Coordinates of C-alpha atoms in Angstrom, one line a residue:
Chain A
X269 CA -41.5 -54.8 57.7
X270 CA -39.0 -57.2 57.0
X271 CA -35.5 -57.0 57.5
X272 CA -34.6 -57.9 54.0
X273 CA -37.2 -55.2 52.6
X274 CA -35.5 -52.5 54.8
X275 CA -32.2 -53.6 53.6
X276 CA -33.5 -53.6 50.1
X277 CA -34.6 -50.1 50.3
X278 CA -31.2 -49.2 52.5
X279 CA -29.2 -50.6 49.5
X280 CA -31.1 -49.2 46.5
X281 CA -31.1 -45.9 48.2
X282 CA -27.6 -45.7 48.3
X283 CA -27.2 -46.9 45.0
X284 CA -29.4 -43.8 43.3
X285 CA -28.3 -41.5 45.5
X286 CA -24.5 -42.4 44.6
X287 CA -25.2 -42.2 40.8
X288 CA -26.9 -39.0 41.0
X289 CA -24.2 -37.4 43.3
X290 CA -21.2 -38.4 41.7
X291 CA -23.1 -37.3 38.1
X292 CA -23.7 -34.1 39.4
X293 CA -20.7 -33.7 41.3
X294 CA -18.6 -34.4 38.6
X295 CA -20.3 -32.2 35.8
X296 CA -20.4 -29.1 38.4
X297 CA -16.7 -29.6 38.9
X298 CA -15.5 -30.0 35.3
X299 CA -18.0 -27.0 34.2
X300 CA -16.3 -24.2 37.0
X301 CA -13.2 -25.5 37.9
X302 CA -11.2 -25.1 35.3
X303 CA -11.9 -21.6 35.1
X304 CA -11.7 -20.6 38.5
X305 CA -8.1 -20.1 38.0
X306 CA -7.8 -17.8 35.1
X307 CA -10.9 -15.8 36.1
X308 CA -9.5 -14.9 39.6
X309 CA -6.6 -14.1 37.7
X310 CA -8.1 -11.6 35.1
X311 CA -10.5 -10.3 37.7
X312 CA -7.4 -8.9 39.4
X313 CA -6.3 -7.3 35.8
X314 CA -9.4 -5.9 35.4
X315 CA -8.8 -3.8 38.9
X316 CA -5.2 -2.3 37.0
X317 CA -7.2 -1.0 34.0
X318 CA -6.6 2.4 34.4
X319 CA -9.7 4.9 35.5
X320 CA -11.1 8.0 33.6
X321 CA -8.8 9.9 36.5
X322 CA -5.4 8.3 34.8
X323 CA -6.7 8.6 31.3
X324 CA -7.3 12.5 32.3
X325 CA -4.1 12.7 34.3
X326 CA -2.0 11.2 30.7
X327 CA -3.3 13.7 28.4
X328 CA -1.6 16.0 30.5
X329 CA 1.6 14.5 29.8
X330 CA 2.8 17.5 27.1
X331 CA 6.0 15.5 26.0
X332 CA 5.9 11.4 24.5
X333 CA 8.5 10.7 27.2
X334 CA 6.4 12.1 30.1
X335 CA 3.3 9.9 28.6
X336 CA 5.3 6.8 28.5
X337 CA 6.8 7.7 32.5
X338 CA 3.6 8.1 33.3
X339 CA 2.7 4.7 32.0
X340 CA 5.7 2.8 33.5
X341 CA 3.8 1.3 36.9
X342 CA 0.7 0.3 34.7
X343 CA 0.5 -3.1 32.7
X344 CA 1.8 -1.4 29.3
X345 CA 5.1 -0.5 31.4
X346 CA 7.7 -4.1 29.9
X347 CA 6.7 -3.0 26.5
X348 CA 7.2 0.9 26.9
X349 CA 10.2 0.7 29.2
X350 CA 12.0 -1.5 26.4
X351 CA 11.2 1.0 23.9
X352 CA 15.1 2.0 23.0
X353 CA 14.0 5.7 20.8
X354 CA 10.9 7.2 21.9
X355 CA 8.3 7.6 19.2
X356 CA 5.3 7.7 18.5
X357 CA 5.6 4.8 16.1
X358 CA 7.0 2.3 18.5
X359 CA 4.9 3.7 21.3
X360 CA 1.9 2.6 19.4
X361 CA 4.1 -0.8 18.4
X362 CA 4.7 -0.5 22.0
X363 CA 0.9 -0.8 23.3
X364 CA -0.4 -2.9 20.1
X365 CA 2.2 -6.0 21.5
X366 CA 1.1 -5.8 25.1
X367 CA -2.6 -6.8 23.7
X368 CA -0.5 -9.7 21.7
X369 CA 1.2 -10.1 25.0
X370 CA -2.5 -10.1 26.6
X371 CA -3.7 -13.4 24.0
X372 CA -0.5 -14.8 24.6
X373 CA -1.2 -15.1 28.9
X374 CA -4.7 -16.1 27.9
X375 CA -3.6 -19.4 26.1
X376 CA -1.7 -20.2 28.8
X377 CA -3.8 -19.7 31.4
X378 CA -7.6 -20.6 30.0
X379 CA -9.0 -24.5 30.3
X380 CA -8.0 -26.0 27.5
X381 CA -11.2 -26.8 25.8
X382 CA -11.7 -22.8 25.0
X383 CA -7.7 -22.2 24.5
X384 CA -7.9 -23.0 20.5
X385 CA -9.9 -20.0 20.5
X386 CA -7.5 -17.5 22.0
X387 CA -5.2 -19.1 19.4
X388 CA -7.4 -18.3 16.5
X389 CA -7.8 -14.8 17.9
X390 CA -3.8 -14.1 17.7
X391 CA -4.0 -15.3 14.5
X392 CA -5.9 -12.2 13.4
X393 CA -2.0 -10.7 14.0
X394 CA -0.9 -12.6 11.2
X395 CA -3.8 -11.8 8.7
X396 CA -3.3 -8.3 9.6
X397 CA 0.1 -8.4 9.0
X398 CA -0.4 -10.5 5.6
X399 CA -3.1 -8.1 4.6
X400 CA -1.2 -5.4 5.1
X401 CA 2.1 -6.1 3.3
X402 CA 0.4 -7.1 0.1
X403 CA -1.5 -3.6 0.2
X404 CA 1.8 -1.6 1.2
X405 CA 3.8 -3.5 -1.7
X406 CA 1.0 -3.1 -3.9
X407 CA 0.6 0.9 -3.2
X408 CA 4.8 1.0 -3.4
X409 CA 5.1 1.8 0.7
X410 CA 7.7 0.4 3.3
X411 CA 5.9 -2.9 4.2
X412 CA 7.8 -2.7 7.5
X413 CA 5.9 0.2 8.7
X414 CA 2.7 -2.0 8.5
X415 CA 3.7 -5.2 10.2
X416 CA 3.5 -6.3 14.1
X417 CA 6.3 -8.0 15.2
X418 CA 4.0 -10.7 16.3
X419 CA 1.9 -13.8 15.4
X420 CA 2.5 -17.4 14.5
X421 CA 3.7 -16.4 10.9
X422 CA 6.7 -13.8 11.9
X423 CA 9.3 -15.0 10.0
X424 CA 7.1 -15.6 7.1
X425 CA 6.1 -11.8 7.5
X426 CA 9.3 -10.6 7.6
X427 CA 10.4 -13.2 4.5
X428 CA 7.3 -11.1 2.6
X429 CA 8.1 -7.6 3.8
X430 CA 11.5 -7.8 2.7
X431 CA 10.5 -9.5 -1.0
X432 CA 11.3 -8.0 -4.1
X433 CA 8.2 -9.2 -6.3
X434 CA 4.6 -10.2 -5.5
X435 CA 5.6 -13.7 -7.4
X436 CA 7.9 -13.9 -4.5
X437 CA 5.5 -13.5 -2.0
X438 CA 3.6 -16.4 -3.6
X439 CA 6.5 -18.3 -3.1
X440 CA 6.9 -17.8 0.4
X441 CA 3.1 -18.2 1.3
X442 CA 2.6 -21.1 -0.2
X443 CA 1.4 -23.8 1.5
X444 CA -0.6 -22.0 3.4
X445 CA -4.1 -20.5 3.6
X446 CA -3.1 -17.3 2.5
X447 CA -1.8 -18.5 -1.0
X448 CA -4.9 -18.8 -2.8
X449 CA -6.1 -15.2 -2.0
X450 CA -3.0 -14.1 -3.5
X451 CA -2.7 -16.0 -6.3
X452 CA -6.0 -15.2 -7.5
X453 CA -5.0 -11.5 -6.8
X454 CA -2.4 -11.6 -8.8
X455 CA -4.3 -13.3 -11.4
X456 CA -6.7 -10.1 -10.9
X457 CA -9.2 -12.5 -10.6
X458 CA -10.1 -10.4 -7.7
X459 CA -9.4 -6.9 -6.1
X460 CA -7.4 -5.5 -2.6
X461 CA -10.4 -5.3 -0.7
X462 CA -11.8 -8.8 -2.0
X463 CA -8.4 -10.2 -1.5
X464 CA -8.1 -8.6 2.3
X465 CA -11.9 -10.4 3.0
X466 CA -11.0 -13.4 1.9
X467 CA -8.4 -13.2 4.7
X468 CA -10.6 -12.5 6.7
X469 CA -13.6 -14.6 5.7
X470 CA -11.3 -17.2 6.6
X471 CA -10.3 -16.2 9.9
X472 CA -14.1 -15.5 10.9
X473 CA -15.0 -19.3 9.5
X474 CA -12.3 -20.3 11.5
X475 CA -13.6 -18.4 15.1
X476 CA -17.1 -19.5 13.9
X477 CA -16.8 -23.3 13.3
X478 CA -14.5 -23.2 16.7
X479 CA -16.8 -21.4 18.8
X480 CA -19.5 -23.6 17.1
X481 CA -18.1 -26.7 18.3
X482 CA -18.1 -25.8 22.1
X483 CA -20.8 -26.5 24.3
X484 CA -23.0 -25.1 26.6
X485 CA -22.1 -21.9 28.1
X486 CA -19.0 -21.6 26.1
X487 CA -20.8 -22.5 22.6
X488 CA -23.0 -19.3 23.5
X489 CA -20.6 -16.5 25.1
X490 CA -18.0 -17.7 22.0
X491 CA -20.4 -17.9 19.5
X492 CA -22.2 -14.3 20.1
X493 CA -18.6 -12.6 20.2
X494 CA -18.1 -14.3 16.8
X495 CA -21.8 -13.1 15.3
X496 CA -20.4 -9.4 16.6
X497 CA -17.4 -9.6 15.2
X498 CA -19.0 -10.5 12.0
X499 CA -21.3 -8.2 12.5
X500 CA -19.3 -5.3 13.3
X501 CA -17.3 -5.9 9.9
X502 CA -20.7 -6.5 7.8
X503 CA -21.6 -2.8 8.9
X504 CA -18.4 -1.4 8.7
X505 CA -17.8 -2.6 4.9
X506 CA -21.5 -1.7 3.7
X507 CA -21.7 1.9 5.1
X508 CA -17.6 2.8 3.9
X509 CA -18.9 1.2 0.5
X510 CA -22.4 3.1 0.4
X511 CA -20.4 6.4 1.0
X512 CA -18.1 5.4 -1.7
X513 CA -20.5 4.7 -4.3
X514 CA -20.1 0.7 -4.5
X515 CA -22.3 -0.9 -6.6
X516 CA -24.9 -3.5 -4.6
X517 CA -23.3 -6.0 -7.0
X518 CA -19.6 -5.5 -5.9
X519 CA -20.6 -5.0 -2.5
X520 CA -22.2 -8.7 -2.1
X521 CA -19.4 -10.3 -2.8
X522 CA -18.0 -8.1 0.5
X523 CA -20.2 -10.1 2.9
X524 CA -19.5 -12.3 5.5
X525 CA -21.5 -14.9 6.3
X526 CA -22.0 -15.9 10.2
X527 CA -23.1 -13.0 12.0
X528 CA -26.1 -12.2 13.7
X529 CA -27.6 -9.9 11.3
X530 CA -30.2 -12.3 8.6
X531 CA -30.0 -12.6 5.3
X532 CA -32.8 -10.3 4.3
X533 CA -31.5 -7.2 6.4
X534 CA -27.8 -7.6 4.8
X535 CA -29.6 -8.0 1.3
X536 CA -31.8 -4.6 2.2
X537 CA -28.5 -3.0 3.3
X538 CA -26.5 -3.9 0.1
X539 CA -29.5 -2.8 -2.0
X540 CA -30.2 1.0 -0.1
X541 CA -29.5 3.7 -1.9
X542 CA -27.0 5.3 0.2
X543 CA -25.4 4.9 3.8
X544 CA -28.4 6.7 5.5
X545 CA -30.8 4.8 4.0
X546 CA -28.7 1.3 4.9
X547 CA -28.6 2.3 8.2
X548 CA -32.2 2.5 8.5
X549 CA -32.0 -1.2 7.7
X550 CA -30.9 -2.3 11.1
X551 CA -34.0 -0.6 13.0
X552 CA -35.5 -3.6 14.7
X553 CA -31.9 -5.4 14.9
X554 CA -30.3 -5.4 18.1
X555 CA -27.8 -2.9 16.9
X556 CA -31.7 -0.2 16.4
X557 CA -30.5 1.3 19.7
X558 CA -26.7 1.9 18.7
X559 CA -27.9 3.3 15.3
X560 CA -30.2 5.5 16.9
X561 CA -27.3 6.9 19.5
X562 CA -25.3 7.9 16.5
X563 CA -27.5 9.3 14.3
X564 CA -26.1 12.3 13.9
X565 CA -22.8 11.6 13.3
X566 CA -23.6 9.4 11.2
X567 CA -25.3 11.8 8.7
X568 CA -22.5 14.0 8.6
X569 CA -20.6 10.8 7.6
X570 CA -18.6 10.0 10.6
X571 CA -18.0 6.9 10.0
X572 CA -15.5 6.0 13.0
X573 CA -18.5 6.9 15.5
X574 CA -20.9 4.0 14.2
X575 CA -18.0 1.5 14.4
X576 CA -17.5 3.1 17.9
X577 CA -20.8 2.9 18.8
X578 CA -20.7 -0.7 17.6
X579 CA -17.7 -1.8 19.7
X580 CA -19.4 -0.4 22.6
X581 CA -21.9 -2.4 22.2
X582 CA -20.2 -5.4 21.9
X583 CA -18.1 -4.9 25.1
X584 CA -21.8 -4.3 27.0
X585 CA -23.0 -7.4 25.4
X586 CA -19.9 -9.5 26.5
X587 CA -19.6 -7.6 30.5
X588 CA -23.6 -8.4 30.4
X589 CA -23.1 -12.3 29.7
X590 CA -20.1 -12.4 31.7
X591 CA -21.6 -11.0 34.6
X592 CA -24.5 -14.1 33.9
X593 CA -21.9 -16.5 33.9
X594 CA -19.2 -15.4 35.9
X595 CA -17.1 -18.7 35.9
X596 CA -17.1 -18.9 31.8
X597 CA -14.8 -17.4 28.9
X598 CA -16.9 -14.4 28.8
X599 CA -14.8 -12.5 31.9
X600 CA -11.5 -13.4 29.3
X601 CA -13.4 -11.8 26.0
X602 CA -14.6 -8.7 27.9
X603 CA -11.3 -8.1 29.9
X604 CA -9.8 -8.5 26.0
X605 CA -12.1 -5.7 24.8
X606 CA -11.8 -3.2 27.5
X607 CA -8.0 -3.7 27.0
X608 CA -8.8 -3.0 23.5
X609 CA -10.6 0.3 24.3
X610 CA -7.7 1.1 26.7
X611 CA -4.9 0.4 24.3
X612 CA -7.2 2.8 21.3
X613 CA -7.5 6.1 24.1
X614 CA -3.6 5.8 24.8
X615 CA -2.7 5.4 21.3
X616 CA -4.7 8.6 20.1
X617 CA -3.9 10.5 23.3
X618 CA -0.3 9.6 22.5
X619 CA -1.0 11.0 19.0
X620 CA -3.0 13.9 20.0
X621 CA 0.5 14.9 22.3
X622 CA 2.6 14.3 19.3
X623 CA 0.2 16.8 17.0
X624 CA 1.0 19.2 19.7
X625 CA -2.6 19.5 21.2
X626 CA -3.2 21.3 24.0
X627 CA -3.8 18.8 27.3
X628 CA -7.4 20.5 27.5
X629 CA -8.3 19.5 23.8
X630 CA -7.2 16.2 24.5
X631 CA -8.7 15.4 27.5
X632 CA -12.1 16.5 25.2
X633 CA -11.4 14.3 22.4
X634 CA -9.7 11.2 24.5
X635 CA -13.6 10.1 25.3
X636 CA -14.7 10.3 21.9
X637 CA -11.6 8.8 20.3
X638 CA -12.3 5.0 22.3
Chain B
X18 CA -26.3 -56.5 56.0
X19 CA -25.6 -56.4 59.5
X20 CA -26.7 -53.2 61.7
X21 CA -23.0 -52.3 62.1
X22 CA -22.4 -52.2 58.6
X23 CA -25.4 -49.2 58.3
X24 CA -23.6 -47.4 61.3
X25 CA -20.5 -47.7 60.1
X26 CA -21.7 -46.8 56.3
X27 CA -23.4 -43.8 58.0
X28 CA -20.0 -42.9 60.3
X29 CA -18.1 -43.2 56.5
X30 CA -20.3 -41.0 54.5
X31 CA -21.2 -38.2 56.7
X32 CA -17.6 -37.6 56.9
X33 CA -17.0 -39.0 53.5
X34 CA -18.8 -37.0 51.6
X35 CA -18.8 -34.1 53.2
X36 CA -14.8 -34.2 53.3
X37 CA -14.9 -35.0 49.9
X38 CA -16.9 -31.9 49.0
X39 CA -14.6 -29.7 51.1
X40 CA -11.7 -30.6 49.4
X41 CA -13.1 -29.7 46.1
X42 CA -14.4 -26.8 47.5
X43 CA -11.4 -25.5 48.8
X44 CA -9.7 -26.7 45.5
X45 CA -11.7 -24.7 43.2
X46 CA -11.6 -21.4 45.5
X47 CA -8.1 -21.9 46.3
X48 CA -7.2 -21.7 42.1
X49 CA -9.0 -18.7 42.4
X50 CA -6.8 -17.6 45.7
X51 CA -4.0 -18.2 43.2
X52 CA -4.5 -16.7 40.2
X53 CA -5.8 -13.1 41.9
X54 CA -2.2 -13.8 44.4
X55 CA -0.4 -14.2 41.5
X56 CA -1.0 -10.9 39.9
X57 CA -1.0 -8.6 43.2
X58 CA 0.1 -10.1 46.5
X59 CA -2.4 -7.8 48.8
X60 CA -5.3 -10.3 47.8
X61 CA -3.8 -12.9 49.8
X62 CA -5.5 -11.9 52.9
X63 CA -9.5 -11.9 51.4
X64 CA -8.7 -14.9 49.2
X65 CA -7.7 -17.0 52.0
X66 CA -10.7 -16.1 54.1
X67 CA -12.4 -16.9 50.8
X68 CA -10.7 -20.2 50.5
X69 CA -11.5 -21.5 53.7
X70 CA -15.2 -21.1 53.5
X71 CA -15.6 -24.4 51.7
X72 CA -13.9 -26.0 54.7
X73 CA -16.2 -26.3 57.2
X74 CA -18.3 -28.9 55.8
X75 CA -15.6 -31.3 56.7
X76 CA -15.9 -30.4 60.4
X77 CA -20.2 -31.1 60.3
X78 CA -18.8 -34.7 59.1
X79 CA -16.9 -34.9 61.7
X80 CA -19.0 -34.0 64.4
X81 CA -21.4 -36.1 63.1
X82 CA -19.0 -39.2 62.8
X83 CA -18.1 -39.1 66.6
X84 CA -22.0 -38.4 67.1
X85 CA -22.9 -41.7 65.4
X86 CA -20.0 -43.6 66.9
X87 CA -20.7 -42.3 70.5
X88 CA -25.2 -43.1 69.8
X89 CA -23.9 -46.7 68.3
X90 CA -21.3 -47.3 71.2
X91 CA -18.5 -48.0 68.2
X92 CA -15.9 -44.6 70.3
X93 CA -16.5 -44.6 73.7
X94 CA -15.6 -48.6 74.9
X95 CA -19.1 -50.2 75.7
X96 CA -19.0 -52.0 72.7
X97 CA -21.6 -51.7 69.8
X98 CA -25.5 -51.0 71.2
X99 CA -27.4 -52.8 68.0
X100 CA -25.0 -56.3 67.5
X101 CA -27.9 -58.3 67.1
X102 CA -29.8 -58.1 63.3
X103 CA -33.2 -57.5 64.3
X104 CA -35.3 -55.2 63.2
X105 CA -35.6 -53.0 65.8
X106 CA -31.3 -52.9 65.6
X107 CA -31.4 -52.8 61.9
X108 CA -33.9 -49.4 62.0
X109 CA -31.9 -48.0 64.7
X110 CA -28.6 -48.8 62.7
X111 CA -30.7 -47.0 59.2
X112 CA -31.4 -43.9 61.4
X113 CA -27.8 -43.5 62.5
X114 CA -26.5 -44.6 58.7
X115 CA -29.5 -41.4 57.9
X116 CA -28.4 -39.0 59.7
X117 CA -24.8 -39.8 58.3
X118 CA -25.7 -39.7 54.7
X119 CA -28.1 -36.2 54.9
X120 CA -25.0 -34.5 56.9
X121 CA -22.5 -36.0 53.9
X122 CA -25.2 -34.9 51.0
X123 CA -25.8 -31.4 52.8
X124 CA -21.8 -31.5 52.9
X125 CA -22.0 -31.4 48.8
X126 CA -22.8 -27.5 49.4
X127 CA -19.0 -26.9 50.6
X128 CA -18.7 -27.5 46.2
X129 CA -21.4 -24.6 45.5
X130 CA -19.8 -22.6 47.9
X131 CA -15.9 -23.2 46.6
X132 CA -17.7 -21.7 43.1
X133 CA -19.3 -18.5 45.1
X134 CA -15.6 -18.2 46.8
X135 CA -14.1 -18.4 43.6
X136 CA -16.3 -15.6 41.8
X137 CA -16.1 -13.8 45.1
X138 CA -12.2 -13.8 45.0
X139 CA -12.4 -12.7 41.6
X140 CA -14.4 -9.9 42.2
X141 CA -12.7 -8.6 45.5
X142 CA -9.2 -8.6 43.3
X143 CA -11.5 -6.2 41.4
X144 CA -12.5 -4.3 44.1
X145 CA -11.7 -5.1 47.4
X146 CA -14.8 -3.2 48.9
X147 CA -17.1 -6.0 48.1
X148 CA -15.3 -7.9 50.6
X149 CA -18.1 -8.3 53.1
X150 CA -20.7 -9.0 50.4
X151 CA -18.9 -11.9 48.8
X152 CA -18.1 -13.2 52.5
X153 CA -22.0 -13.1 53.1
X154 CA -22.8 -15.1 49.2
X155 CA -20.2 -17.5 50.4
X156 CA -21.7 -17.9 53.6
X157 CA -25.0 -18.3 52.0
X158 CA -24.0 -22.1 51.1
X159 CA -23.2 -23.0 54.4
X160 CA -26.9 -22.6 55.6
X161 CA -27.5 -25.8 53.8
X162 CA -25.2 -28.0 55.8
X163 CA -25.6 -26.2 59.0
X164 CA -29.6 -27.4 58.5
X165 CA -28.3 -31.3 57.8
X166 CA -26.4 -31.1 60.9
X167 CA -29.3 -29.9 62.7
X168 CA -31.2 -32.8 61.2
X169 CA -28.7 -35.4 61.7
X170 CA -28.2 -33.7 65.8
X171 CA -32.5 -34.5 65.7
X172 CA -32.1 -38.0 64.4
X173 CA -29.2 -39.0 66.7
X174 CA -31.1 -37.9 69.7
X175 CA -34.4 -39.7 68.3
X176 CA -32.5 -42.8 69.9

């Protein structure tokens, strides 16, 4: 062979193999590294969740003040130890703001392409609180019983708790995403519940077209915890409505698109004649199996234990694709929910100790309350 | 080009790459070593271990730099064997530049492995039992560059 043909092959050789190394290289390392970080970091959470043991050993706690000593060395202990009067109000305020604390550490730790998304999901803190002051101004309550002390929007929630007239509200909202709802509200254009899903409509649009815009791995782990989401609402509203005798009409307009459930299986739902028979829609959905588990409950109109059942669910989903892709946003999302389960046990053991229930009773109930 | 430029291409990219790869190896597992250090301090001992899988990657280039160098006469003062461009120098100068290149492409494992160690650090912050068993994943990687050392060791001694 000659030596210009060897040096030929020698050169383009190098040159392909260069391209393809540094392409892959460089798409390996901006696909896992940014996450390596924040996963090592939430992994090492995950091993201070506390075990059925501790959640056994708190509803022995008798007193409020022994629950929240008991709870001092776990990740709930700046929030409770600041509380200055121990009740269970701020107790429960206590554990709802170490979950805002928990969003709050996740935008400033995840990569940033999936960090909008945390952002959107702390924003559900500020629709909550919205939604909930219009209702409690509307139904005559103290507002301030109903807010957070939390979210992008404080001051403006504390501008609307303290408000004299709805028209004032309007005032202070406007501007914002939240002012047509109301306005149209007031107009009585449309009612509480359709004003509160408008609310959230929006929010769920916003995680949807968000989670839609990723790519790859992310688009799918974001974009199935959105579908649930949606999903979990959809169900919620149709069965609560079903049981309350909602016309199919009325109840159509409660739907939000986005979720995994189609079309036709929503339309069947809205159209069955009562809860039971809605239900029976989602045999042959993925959520067949957590119908099926509930049944029972279900037909004695337990309610709570379907949405339960579905939340369950969607925490298995989210530790199943996390566990596929264990450098990806799905470690965040699950370690988010099983906070979330965590947080609802101590806030009804808490309440269970405050109704004076006996540590046996509770330590029955804690499983079922999650 | 001239032989020496194939040897010393070969010297560059075995430890090149392979260096290369190391460092973002140890980079991605050593976030990791952060972030589960920075929420309990008794994970520094596994993630470090952890972290320094990725590492040895850097040491195959190495070897294999001297390796070529010592074959090709460039470390060791008699001067470089193949100076002349014929063909018989320029072949001998592509199996040298070979073996550097497949230890320095091999090398690119030390970046799987930094991922494994990073998952693995993750998941003995979780639970520190699984120690061992994300050691071994970890390890896994290495078999790949342990192989192109073998293979570049074979070539070298072909001359």
């Amino acid at each position: 062979m000659e030596v210009s043909t060897i040096t030929a092959i020698l050169d383009t050789t190098l040159a392909v193999v260069f391209t393809w190394v540094a392409y892959k290289t460089g798409q390996i390392i901006w696909k896992y590294t940014p996450y390596s970080y924040p996963n090592a970091r939430i992994k090492a959470m995950e091993a201070r969740l506390l075990s059925d043991q501790r959640i056994l050993e708190l509803s022995e706690s008798r007193t409020l003040q022994n629950f929240v000593v008991n709870l001092e060395d776990s990740d709930y202990g700046p929030r409770l130890t600041s509380i200055e009067n121990v009740n269970l109000r701020n107790v429960e305020m206590a554990l709802e703001l170490s979950l805002v604390d928990l969003l709050e550490l996740m935008v400033k730790i995840m990569p940033k392409r999936v960090k909008g998304f945390f952002e959107l999901l702390e924003e559900s803190i500020d629709v909550r609180n919205i939604s909930n002051v219009v209702k409690a101004k509307l139904n005559g309550l103290p507002a301030q019983d109903y807010i957070i002390p939390a979210g992008k929007m404080l001051p403006k929630v504390k501008a609307i708790t303290e408000a004299k007239t709805m028209e004032e509200i309007l005032v202070i909202l406007e501007g914002t995403e939240y002012e047509e709802p109301l306005r149209k509200l007031l107009l009585k254009e449309i009612t509480i519940q359709e004003f509160e899903l408008d609310l959230y409509r929006n929010y769920y649009t916003k995680l949807f077209k968000y989670a839609n815009s990723r790519k790859g791995e992310e688009k799918v782990i974001l974009l199935e915890f959105v579908r649930m989401l949606i999903d979990e609402r959809n169900i919620s509203t149709i069965l609560r409505a079903k049981m309350a005798g909602m016309s199919p009409e009325n109840l159509k307009r409660l739907i939000i698109e986005g979720g995994s459930l189609s079309r036709a299986t929503l339309d069947a739902m809205v159209n069955a004649e009562d809860h039971i028979m809605a239900m029976g829609e989602l045999e042959g959905t993925k959520y067949g199996q957590v119908i099926r588990d509930v049944r029972e409950e279900l037909e004695s109109g337990n309610l709570e234990a379907i949405e339960r059942a579905i939340r369950r669910y969607r925490l298995t989903r989210m530790k199943e694709l996390a566990q596929f892709y264990p450098l990806s946003v799905g470690v965040a999302l699950t370690y988010i929910l099983e906070r979330e389960m965590e947080v609802r046990k101590l806030r009804a053991i808490a309440k269970l100790i405050v109704d004076g229930v006996k540590p046996e009773k509770i330590k029955e109930l804690v499983g079922e309350v999650a | 080009m001239d032989p020496i430029v194939y040897v010393a291409l070969g010297m560059a990219l075995g430890a090149g790459i392979a260096g290369a790869a190391s460092s973002f190896g140890v980079g991605i597992a050593g976030a990791a070593a952060a972030g589960a250090v920075a929420e309990d301090e008794k994970n520094f001992r596994n993630a470090l271990i952890l972290e320094g899988l990725p590492m040895t990657q850097s040491i195959y280039g190495l070897i294999t730099l001297f390796l070529i160098g010592m074959t090709a006469g460039i470390i060791g003062g008699g001067g470089f064997k193949f100076a002349e461009p014929t063909t018989q120098n320029l072949i001998k100068s592509a199996i040298l530049f070979g073996a550097g290149l497949l230890v320095g492409l091999t090398g690119l494992s030390a970046i799987p492995q930094g991922i494994i160690a990073s998952a693995g650090v993750g998941a003995v912050s979780k639970n520190p039992k699984t120690f061992t068993q994300n050691l071994i994943f970890a390890a896994m990687a290495e078999t790949m560059a342990i192989f192109g050392l073998v293979g570049a060791i074979i070539l070298i001694m072909s001359l």
